[in-house]
mmCIF file of C-alpha atoms and ligand atoms in Angstrom:
data_model
loop_
_atom_site.group_PDB
_atom_site.id
_atom_site.type_symbol
_atom_site.label_atom_id
_atom_site.label_comp_id
_atom_site.label_asym_id
_atom_site.label_seq_id
_atom_site.Cartn_x
_atom_site.Cartn_y
_atom_site.Cartn_z
ATOM 1 C CA MET A 11 1.442 11.349 -25.607
ATOM 2 C CA LEU A 12 1.843 9.737 -22.201
ATOM 3 C CA LYS A 13 2.693 6.090 -22.036
ATOM 4 C CA HIS A 14 -0.374 5.039 -20.052
ATOM 5 C CA ARG A 15 -2.613 6.412 -22.803
ATOM 6 C CA ASN A 16 -0.809 4.313 -25.429
ATOM 7 C CA ILE A 17 -1.237 1.174 -23.235
ATOM 8 C CA LEU A 18 -4.908 1.952 -22.621
ATOM 9 C CA LEU A 19 -5.551 2.439 -26.350
ATOM 10 C CA PHE A 20 -3.700 -0.752 -27.129
ATOM 11 C CA CYS A 21 -5.777 -2.711 -24.590
ATOM 12 C CA ILE A 22 -9.056 -1.243 -25.792
ATOM 13 C CA SER A 23 -8.110 -2.148 -29.422
ATOM 14 C CA ALA A 24 -7.167 -5.633 -28.295
ATOM 15 C CA ILE A 25 -10.528 -6.083 -26.551
ATOM 16 C CA ILE A 26 -12.426 -4.846 -29.625
ATOM 17 C CA THR A 27 -10.400 -7.096 -31.953
ATOM 18 C CA LEU A 28 -11.047 -10.097 -29.669
ATOM 19 C CA PHE A 29 -14.740 -9.265 -29.566
ATOM 20 C CA ALA A 30 -14.917 -9.008 -33.399
ATOM 21 C CA LEU A 31 -12.978 -12.262 -33.823
ATOM 22 C CA SER A 32 -15.359 -14.037 -31.406
ATOM 23 C CA PHE A 33 -18.123 -13.915 -34.106
ATOM 24 C CA TYR A 34 -15.972 -16.109 -36.399
ATOM 25 C CA PHE A 35 -13.683 -18.027 -34.075
ATOM 26 C CA ASP A 36 -13.840 -19.666 -30.724
ATOM 27 C CA VAL A 37 -12.229 -16.909 -28.664
ATOM 28 C CA LYS A 38 -11.656 -18.089 -25.103
ATOM 29 C CA TRP A 39 -13.152 -15.901 -22.327
ATOM 30 C CA TRP A 40 -9.849 -15.761 -20.510
ATOM 31 C CA SER A 41 -8.144 -13.943 -23.401
ATOM 32 C CA PHE A 42 -10.230 -10.859 -22.420
ATOM 33 C CA LEU A 43 -9.055 -11.347 -18.848
ATOM 34 C CA LEU A 44 -5.462 -11.579 -20.046
ATOM 35 C CA VAL A 45 -5.678 -8.171 -21.741
ATOM 36 C CA PHE A 46 -7.195 -6.698 -18.562
ATOM 37 C CA ALA A 47 -4.483 -8.301 -16.375
ATOM 38 C CA PHE A 48 -1.800 -6.842 -18.696
ATOM 39 C CA TRP A 49 -3.353 -3.341 -18.354
ATOM 40 C CA LEU A 50 -3.566 -3.716 -14.535
ATOM 41 C CA ALA A 51 0.058 -4.906 -14.270
ATOM 42 C CA MET A 52 1.310 -2.047 -16.424
ATOM 43 C CA THR A 53 -0.730 0.495 -14.364
ATOM 44 C CA ILE A 54 0.667 -0.797 -11.048
ATOM 45 C CA PHE A 55 4.223 -0.947 -12.461
ATOM 46 C CA GLY A 56 3.942 2.526 -14.007
ATOM 47 C CA SER A 57 2.505 4.196 -10.891
ATOM 48 C CA SER A 58 5.131 2.789 -8.583
ATOM 49 C CA ASN A 59 8.127 3.386 -10.861
ATOM 50 C CA ILE A 60 8.667 7.119 -11.355
ATOM 51 C CA LYS A 61 11.525 6.539 -13.889
ATOM 52 C CA THR A 62 9.117 5.019 -16.439
ATOM 53 C CA GLY A 63 7.337 8.349 -16.870
ATOM 54 C CA TYR A 64 4.182 6.287 -17.294
ATOM 55 C CA PHE A 65 1.700 8.877 -16.081
ATOM 56 C CA VAL A 66 3.728 12.066 -15.906
ATOM 57 C CA LYS A 67 7.001 13.313 -17.362
ATOM 58 C CA SER A 68 9.617 13.103 -14.650
ATOM 59 C CA TYR A 69 13.267 14.039 -14.566
ATOM 60 C CA CYS A 70 15.341 11.288 -13.026
ATOM 61 C CA ASP A 71 18.887 11.999 -14.286
ATOM 62 C CA ASN A 72 20.847 13.831 -16.940
ATOM 63 C CA PRO A 73 22.092 11.104 -19.337
ATOM 64 C CA ALA A 74 23.968 13.765 -21.387
ATOM 65 C CA GLU A 75 26.222 14.679 -18.461
ATOM 66 C CA LYS A 76 29.765 13.887 -19.451
ATOM 67 C CA GLU A 77 31.568 15.364 -16.405
ATOM 68 C CA LEU A 78 31.812 13.606 -13.053
ATOM 69 C CA LYS A 79 28.771 15.387 -11.640
ATOM 70 C CA ILE A 80 26.076 13.829 -9.459
ATOM 71 C CA ALA A 81 23.151 15.140 -7.464
ATOM 72 C CA ILE A 82 22.315 13.875 -3.996
ATOM 73 C CA SER A 83 18.754 14.453 -2.923
ATOM 74 C CA PHE A 84 17.168 14.151 0.539
ATOM 75 C CA ASP A 85 13.503 13.546 1.124
ATOM 76 C CA ASP A 86 11.141 13.963 4.099
ATOM 77 C CA GLY A 87 12.909 16.723 6.078
ATOM 78 C CA PRO A 88 13.526 19.139 7.517
ATOM 79 C CA HIS A 89 14.258 16.983 10.582
ATOM 80 C CA PRO A 90 16.647 17.294 13.530
ATOM 81 C CA MET A 91 18.889 14.867 11.635
ATOM 82 C CA THR A 92 19.141 17.391 8.758
ATOM 83 C CA GLU A 93 21.612 19.374 10.839
ATOM 84 C CA LYS A 94 24.104 16.484 10.803
ATOM 85 C CA VAL A 95 23.538 16.076 7.032
ATOM 86 C CA LEU A 96 24.289 19.776 6.529
ATOM 87 C CA ASP A 97 27.443 19.554 8.666
ATOM 88 C CA LEU A 98 28.732 16.714 6.475
ATOM 89 C CA LEU A 99 27.842 18.375 3.198
ATOM 90 C CA GLY A 100 29.692 21.543 4.334
ATOM 91 C CA GLN A 101 32.698 19.499 5.355
ATOM 92 C CA TYR A 102 32.945 17.902 1.891
ATOM 93 C CA ASN A 103 31.940 21.062 0.000
ATOM 94 C CA ALA A 104 29.005 19.139 -1.502
ATOM 95 C CA LYS A 105 25.735 20.719 -2.560
ATOM 96 C CA ALA A 106 22.403 18.825 -2.415
ATOM 97 C CA THR A 107 18.703 19.160 -3.014
ATOM 98 C CA PHE A 108 16.158 18.736 -0.180
ATOM 99 C CA PHE A 109 12.573 17.763 -0.950
ATOM 100 C CA CYS A 110 10.776 19.119 2.086
ATOM 101 C CA ILE A 111 7.456 18.150 3.571
ATOM 102 C CA GLY A 112 5.307 21.251 4.330
ATOM 103 C CA SER A 113 4.288 20.085 7.847
ATOM 104 C CA GLN A 114 7.983 19.372 8.669
ATOM 105 C CA ILE A 115 9.016 22.903 7.512
ATOM 106 C CA GLU A 116 6.439 24.323 9.930
ATOM 107 C CA LYS A 117 8.008 22.243 12.766
ATOM 108 C CA HIS A 118 11.626 23.145 11.873
ATOM 109 C CA PRO A 119 11.682 26.547 10.133
ATOM 110 C CA ASP A 120 15.194 27.318 11.323
ATOM 111 C CA ILE A 121 16.625 24.081 9.892
ATOM 112 C CA PHE A 122 14.811 24.834 6.644
ATOM 113 C CA LYS A 123 16.411 28.255 6.489
ATOM 114 C CA ARG A 124 19.855 26.755 7.234
ATOM 115 C CA ILE A 125 19.464 24.469 4.172
ATOM 116 C CA LEU A 126 19.076 27.486 1.926
ATOM 117 C CA ASP A 127 21.640 29.630 3.757
ATOM 118 C CA GLU A 128 24.258 26.976 3.012
ATOM 119 C CA GLY A 129 23.609 26.994 -0.698
ATOM 120 C CA HIS A 130 21.466 23.939 -1.182
ATOM 121 C CA VAL A 131 18.227 23.780 -3.138
ATOM 122 C CA VAL A 132 14.734 22.923 -1.865
ATOM 123 C CA GLY A 133 11.739 21.349 -3.570
ATOM 124 C CA ASN A 134 8.175 20.522 -2.666
ATOM 125 C CA HIS A 135 7.440 17.056 -1.245
ATOM 126 C CA SER A 136 3.716 17.589 -0.442
ATOM 127 C CA TYR A 137 2.282 19.003 2.807
ATOM 128 C CA SER A 138 1.189 15.832 4.617
ATOM 129 C CA HIS A 139 3.190 13.008 2.922
ATOM 130 C CA SER A 140 0.056 10.965 3.587
ATOM 131 C CA ASN A 141 0.150 7.224 2.996
ATOM 132 C CA ARG A 142 -2.983 7.748 0.960
ATOM 133 C CA PHE A 143 -1.396 10.395 -1.307
ATOM 134 C CA GLY A 144 -1.734 8.087 -4.295
ATOM 135 C CA PHE A 145 -5.522 8.027 -3.772
ATOM 136 C CA PHE A 146 -5.944 11.805 -3.392
ATOM 137 C CA SER A 147 -8.166 13.703 -5.837
ATOM 138 C CA THR A 148 -6.534 16.195 -8.262
ATOM 139 C CA GLN A 149 -7.870 19.098 -6.169
ATOM 140 C CA LYS A 150 -6.410 17.612 -2.954
ATOM 141 C CA VAL A 151 -3.002 17.178 -4.559
ATOM 142 C CA VAL A 152 -3.167 20.780 -5.928
ATOM 143 C CA ASP A 153 -4.035 21.991 -2.393
ATOM 144 C CA GLU A 154 -1.091 20.150 -0.841
ATOM 145 C CA LEU A 155 1.331 21.508 -3.451
ATOM 146 C CA LYS A 156 0.042 25.100 -3.005
ATOM 147 C CA GLN A 157 0.112 24.823 0.761
ATOM 148 C CA THR A 158 3.778 23.757 0.861
ATOM 149 C CA ASN A 159 4.774 26.254 -1.771
ATOM 150 C CA ALA A 160 3.182 29.012 0.337
ATOM 151 C CA ILE A 161 5.184 27.903 3.404
ATOM 152 C CA ILE A 162 8.410 27.854 1.404
ATOM 153 C CA GLU A 163 7.704 31.273 -0.051
ATOM 154 C CA ARG A 164 6.876 32.777 3.353
ATOM 155 C CA LEU A 165 10.238 31.642 4.718
ATOM 156 C CA SER A 166 12.453 32.174 1.702
ATOM 157 C CA SER A 167 10.601 34.345 -0.846
ATOM 158 C CA LYS A 168 11.220 31.501 -3.332
ATOM 159 C CA LYS A 169 8.540 29.961 -5.510
ATOM 160 C CA ALA A 170 9.516 26.280 -5.706
ATOM 161 C CA LEU A 171 9.127 24.623 -9.090
ATOM 162 C CA TYR A 172 10.308 21.158 -8.173
ATOM 163 C CA PHE A 173 7.942 18.526 -6.828
ATOM 164 C CA ARG A 174 8.829 15.041 -5.771
ATOM 165 C CA PRO A 175 5.735 12.905 -5.214
ATOM 166 C CA PRO A 176 5.678 11.051 -1.839
ATOM 167 C CA PHE A 177 6.886 7.435 -2.334
ATOM 168 C CA GLY A 178 7.569 8.315 -5.968
ATOM 169 C CA VAL A 179 4.001 7.319 -6.737
ATOM 170 C CA THR A 180 2.421 8.884 -9.816
ATOM 171 C CA ASN A 181 -1.044 8.601 -11.322
ATOM 172 C CA PRO A 182 -3.448 10.589 -13.571
ATOM 173 C CA ASN A 183 -4.590 12.814 -10.642
ATOM 174 C CA ILE A 184 -1.007 13.765 -9.772
ATOM 175 C CA ALA A 185 -0.333 14.380 -13.471
ATOM 176 C CA ARG A 186 -3.313 16.754 -13.722
ATOM 177 C CA ALA A 187 -2.351 18.481 -10.462
ATOM 178 C CA VAL A 188 1.207 19.299 -11.539
ATOM 179 C CA ALA A 189 -0.048 20.485 -14.931
ATOM 180 C CA LYS A 190 -2.158 23.009 -12.940
ATOM 181 C CA THR A 191 0.530 24.074 -10.492
ATOM 182 C CA ASN A 192 3.357 24.060 -13.171
ATOM 183 C CA HIS A 193 5.692 21.945 -11.048
ATOM 184 C CA HIS A 194 8.454 19.828 -12.614
ATOM 185 C CA VAL A 195 8.296 16.263 -11.301
ATOM 186 C CA ILE A 196 11.742 15.169 -10.089
ATOM 187 C CA GLY A 197 12.493 11.500 -9.537
ATOM 188 C CA TRP A 198 15.782 9.668 -9.139
ATOM 189 C CA ASN A 199 17.763 6.903 -10.843
ATOM 190 C CA ASN A 200 19.630 5.764 -7.788
ATOM 191 C CA ARG A 201 17.326 4.676 -4.934
ATOM 192 C CA SER A 202 19.269 3.855 -1.825
ATOM 193 C CA LEU A 203 16.375 2.213 -0.007
ATOM 194 C CA ASP A 204 17.849 3.778 3.122
ATOM 195 C CA THR A 205 14.481 3.657 4.917
ATOM 196 C CA ALA A 206 14.000 -0.085 4.151
ATOM 197 C CA ILE A 207 17.518 -1.620 4.430
ATOM 198 C CA GLU A 208 18.988 -1.805 7.926
ATOM 199 C CA ASP A 209 22.605 -2.583 7.081
ATOM 200 C CA GLU A 210 24.582 0.652 6.335
ATOM 201 C CA ALA A 211 27.218 -1.223 4.265
ATOM 202 C CA LYS A 212 24.473 -2.695 2.063
ATOM 203 C CA ILE A 213 22.905 0.675 1.420
ATOM 204 C CA LEU A 214 26.274 2.169 0.477
ATOM 205 C CA LYS A 215 27.055 -0.789 -1.841
ATOM 206 C CA ARG A 216 23.678 -0.402 -3.530
ATOM 207 C CA VAL A 217 24.277 3.324 -4.233
ATOM 208 C CA LYS A 218 27.837 2.700 -5.444
ATOM 209 C CA ASN A 219 26.625 -0.039 -7.837
ATOM 210 C CA ARG A 220 24.103 2.365 -9.401
ATOM 211 C CA MET A 221 26.410 5.340 -9.625
ATOM 212 C CA ALA A 222 27.004 7.129 -12.915
ATOM 213 C CA PRO A 223 27.659 10.737 -14.020
ATOM 214 C CA GLY A 224 24.423 12.748 -14.294
ATOM 215 C CA GLY A 225 22.646 10.537 -11.718
ATOM 216 C CA ILE A 226 20.258 11.563 -8.945
ATOM 217 C CA ILE A 227 20.660 9.701 -5.642
ATOM 218 C CA LEU A 228 17.743 9.372 -3.251
ATOM 219 C CA LEU A 229 18.390 9.479 0.485
ATOM 220 C CA HIS A 230 16.310 10.559 3.504
ATOM 221 C CA ASP A 231 17.610 13.151 6.028
ATOM 222 C CA THR A 232 15.673 11.480 8.842
ATOM 223 C CA SER A 233 18.001 8.878 10.385
ATOM 224 C CA LEU A 234 21.460 8.542 11.886
ATOM 225 C CA LYS A 235 21.854 5.468 9.636
ATOM 226 C CA THR A 236 21.633 7.674 6.548
ATOM 227 C CA VAL A 237 24.009 10.204 8.077
ATOM 228 C CA ASN A 238 26.565 7.386 8.477
ATOM 229 C CA VAL A 239 26.001 6.195 4.927
ATOM 230 C CA LEU A 240 26.330 9.794 3.669
ATOM 231 C CA GLU A 241 29.726 10.198 5.293
ATOM 232 C CA GLN A 242 31.062 7.091 3.514
ATOM 233 C CA LEU A 243 29.403 8.085 0.285
ATOM 234 C CA LEU A 244 30.960 11.558 0.349
ATOM 235 C CA LEU A 245 34.370 9.997 0.982
ATOM 236 C CA PHE A 246 33.866 7.631 -1.904
ATOM 237 C CA LEU A 247 32.685 10.428 -4.274
ATOM 238 C CA GLN A 248 35.669 12.531 -3.293
ATOM 239 C CA SER A 249 38.078 9.648 -4.053
ATOM 240 C CA LYS A 250 36.386 9.234 -7.475
ATOM 241 C CA LYS A 251 36.640 12.973 -8.106
ATOM 242 C CA TYR A 252 32.887 13.375 -8.369
ATOM 243 C CA GLN A 253 31.365 16.771 -7.804
ATOM 244 C CA CYS A 254 28.080 16.850 -5.856
ATOM 245 C CA VAL A 255 25.804 19.507 -7.388
ATOM 246 C CA THR A 256 22.226 20.605 -6.875
ATOM 247 C CA ILE A 257 19.577 19.129 -9.190
ATOM 248 C CA ASP A 258 18.980 22.402 -11.074
ATOM 249 C CA ALA A 259 22.710 22.573 -11.826
ATOM 250 C CA LEU A 260 22.644 18.919 -13.065
ATOM 251 C CA LEU A 261 19.507 19.234 -15.194
ATOM 252 C CA ASN A 262 19.690 22.926 -16.226
ATOM 253 C CA ILE A 263 16.065 23.337 -15.176
ATOM 254 C CA PRO A 264 15.302 26.200 -12.762
ATOM 255 C CA ALA A 265 14.298 25.145 -9.206
ATOM 256 C CA TYR A 266 12.516 28.443 -8.542
ATOM 257 C CA GLU A 267 10.251 30.781 -10.467
ATOM 258 C CA ASN A 268 11.768 34.199 -11.073
HETATM 259 ZN ZN1 ZN B 26 9.070 10.988 1.086
#
């Protein structure tokens, strides 16, 4: 059972109990409000933290990994900057996973093909990456997933099974949509915040602090800043004897349908 259902059941039981108690005791009105506030806080926390698996099961690392293997993932491409990312990955013999936006693949089909030609893995990152994605209906999410899967299939003959929700936001509609489309939801356990933090050294430090075998790092192949961070990161990983693998190799979950 999903965690949000447990919390909802708990809150409903608490409200019923409080209501029953109010016949015998002086139950303060704000105790009901407190239960509601708890539910609201849990819902907001759960929907914005993919790792909690609050609404939908998501894969964020492989805690059983004993070898020095790690997966780097890039969101929001393909983008002209992806070319520099690919150059670096090739230079360090590192493999990565790219969660591509459908509308971006349409803009840069050649870059998209290069990602696959060089042995990396791709996943679905919605078609529009709309700021309102978290408010989309189940059908609208299904449509976006299918649209991007169709674009990927047209260019590569691959049926993508991985989906990373834009902004890592999950909710019941997204949970219902991926149940319909049979996508695996892929998160991360090492968020670089490379789109929010300006200082490259700070981003690198943050990633290093959160590094562990079996981890999934989140970066964005959309800025020169991240390319610079990536170069330092790959140097560091090489010095620590880490092997950069694709997410399907890390999790043993297929990225494409046969
Ligand atoms: Zn994104």
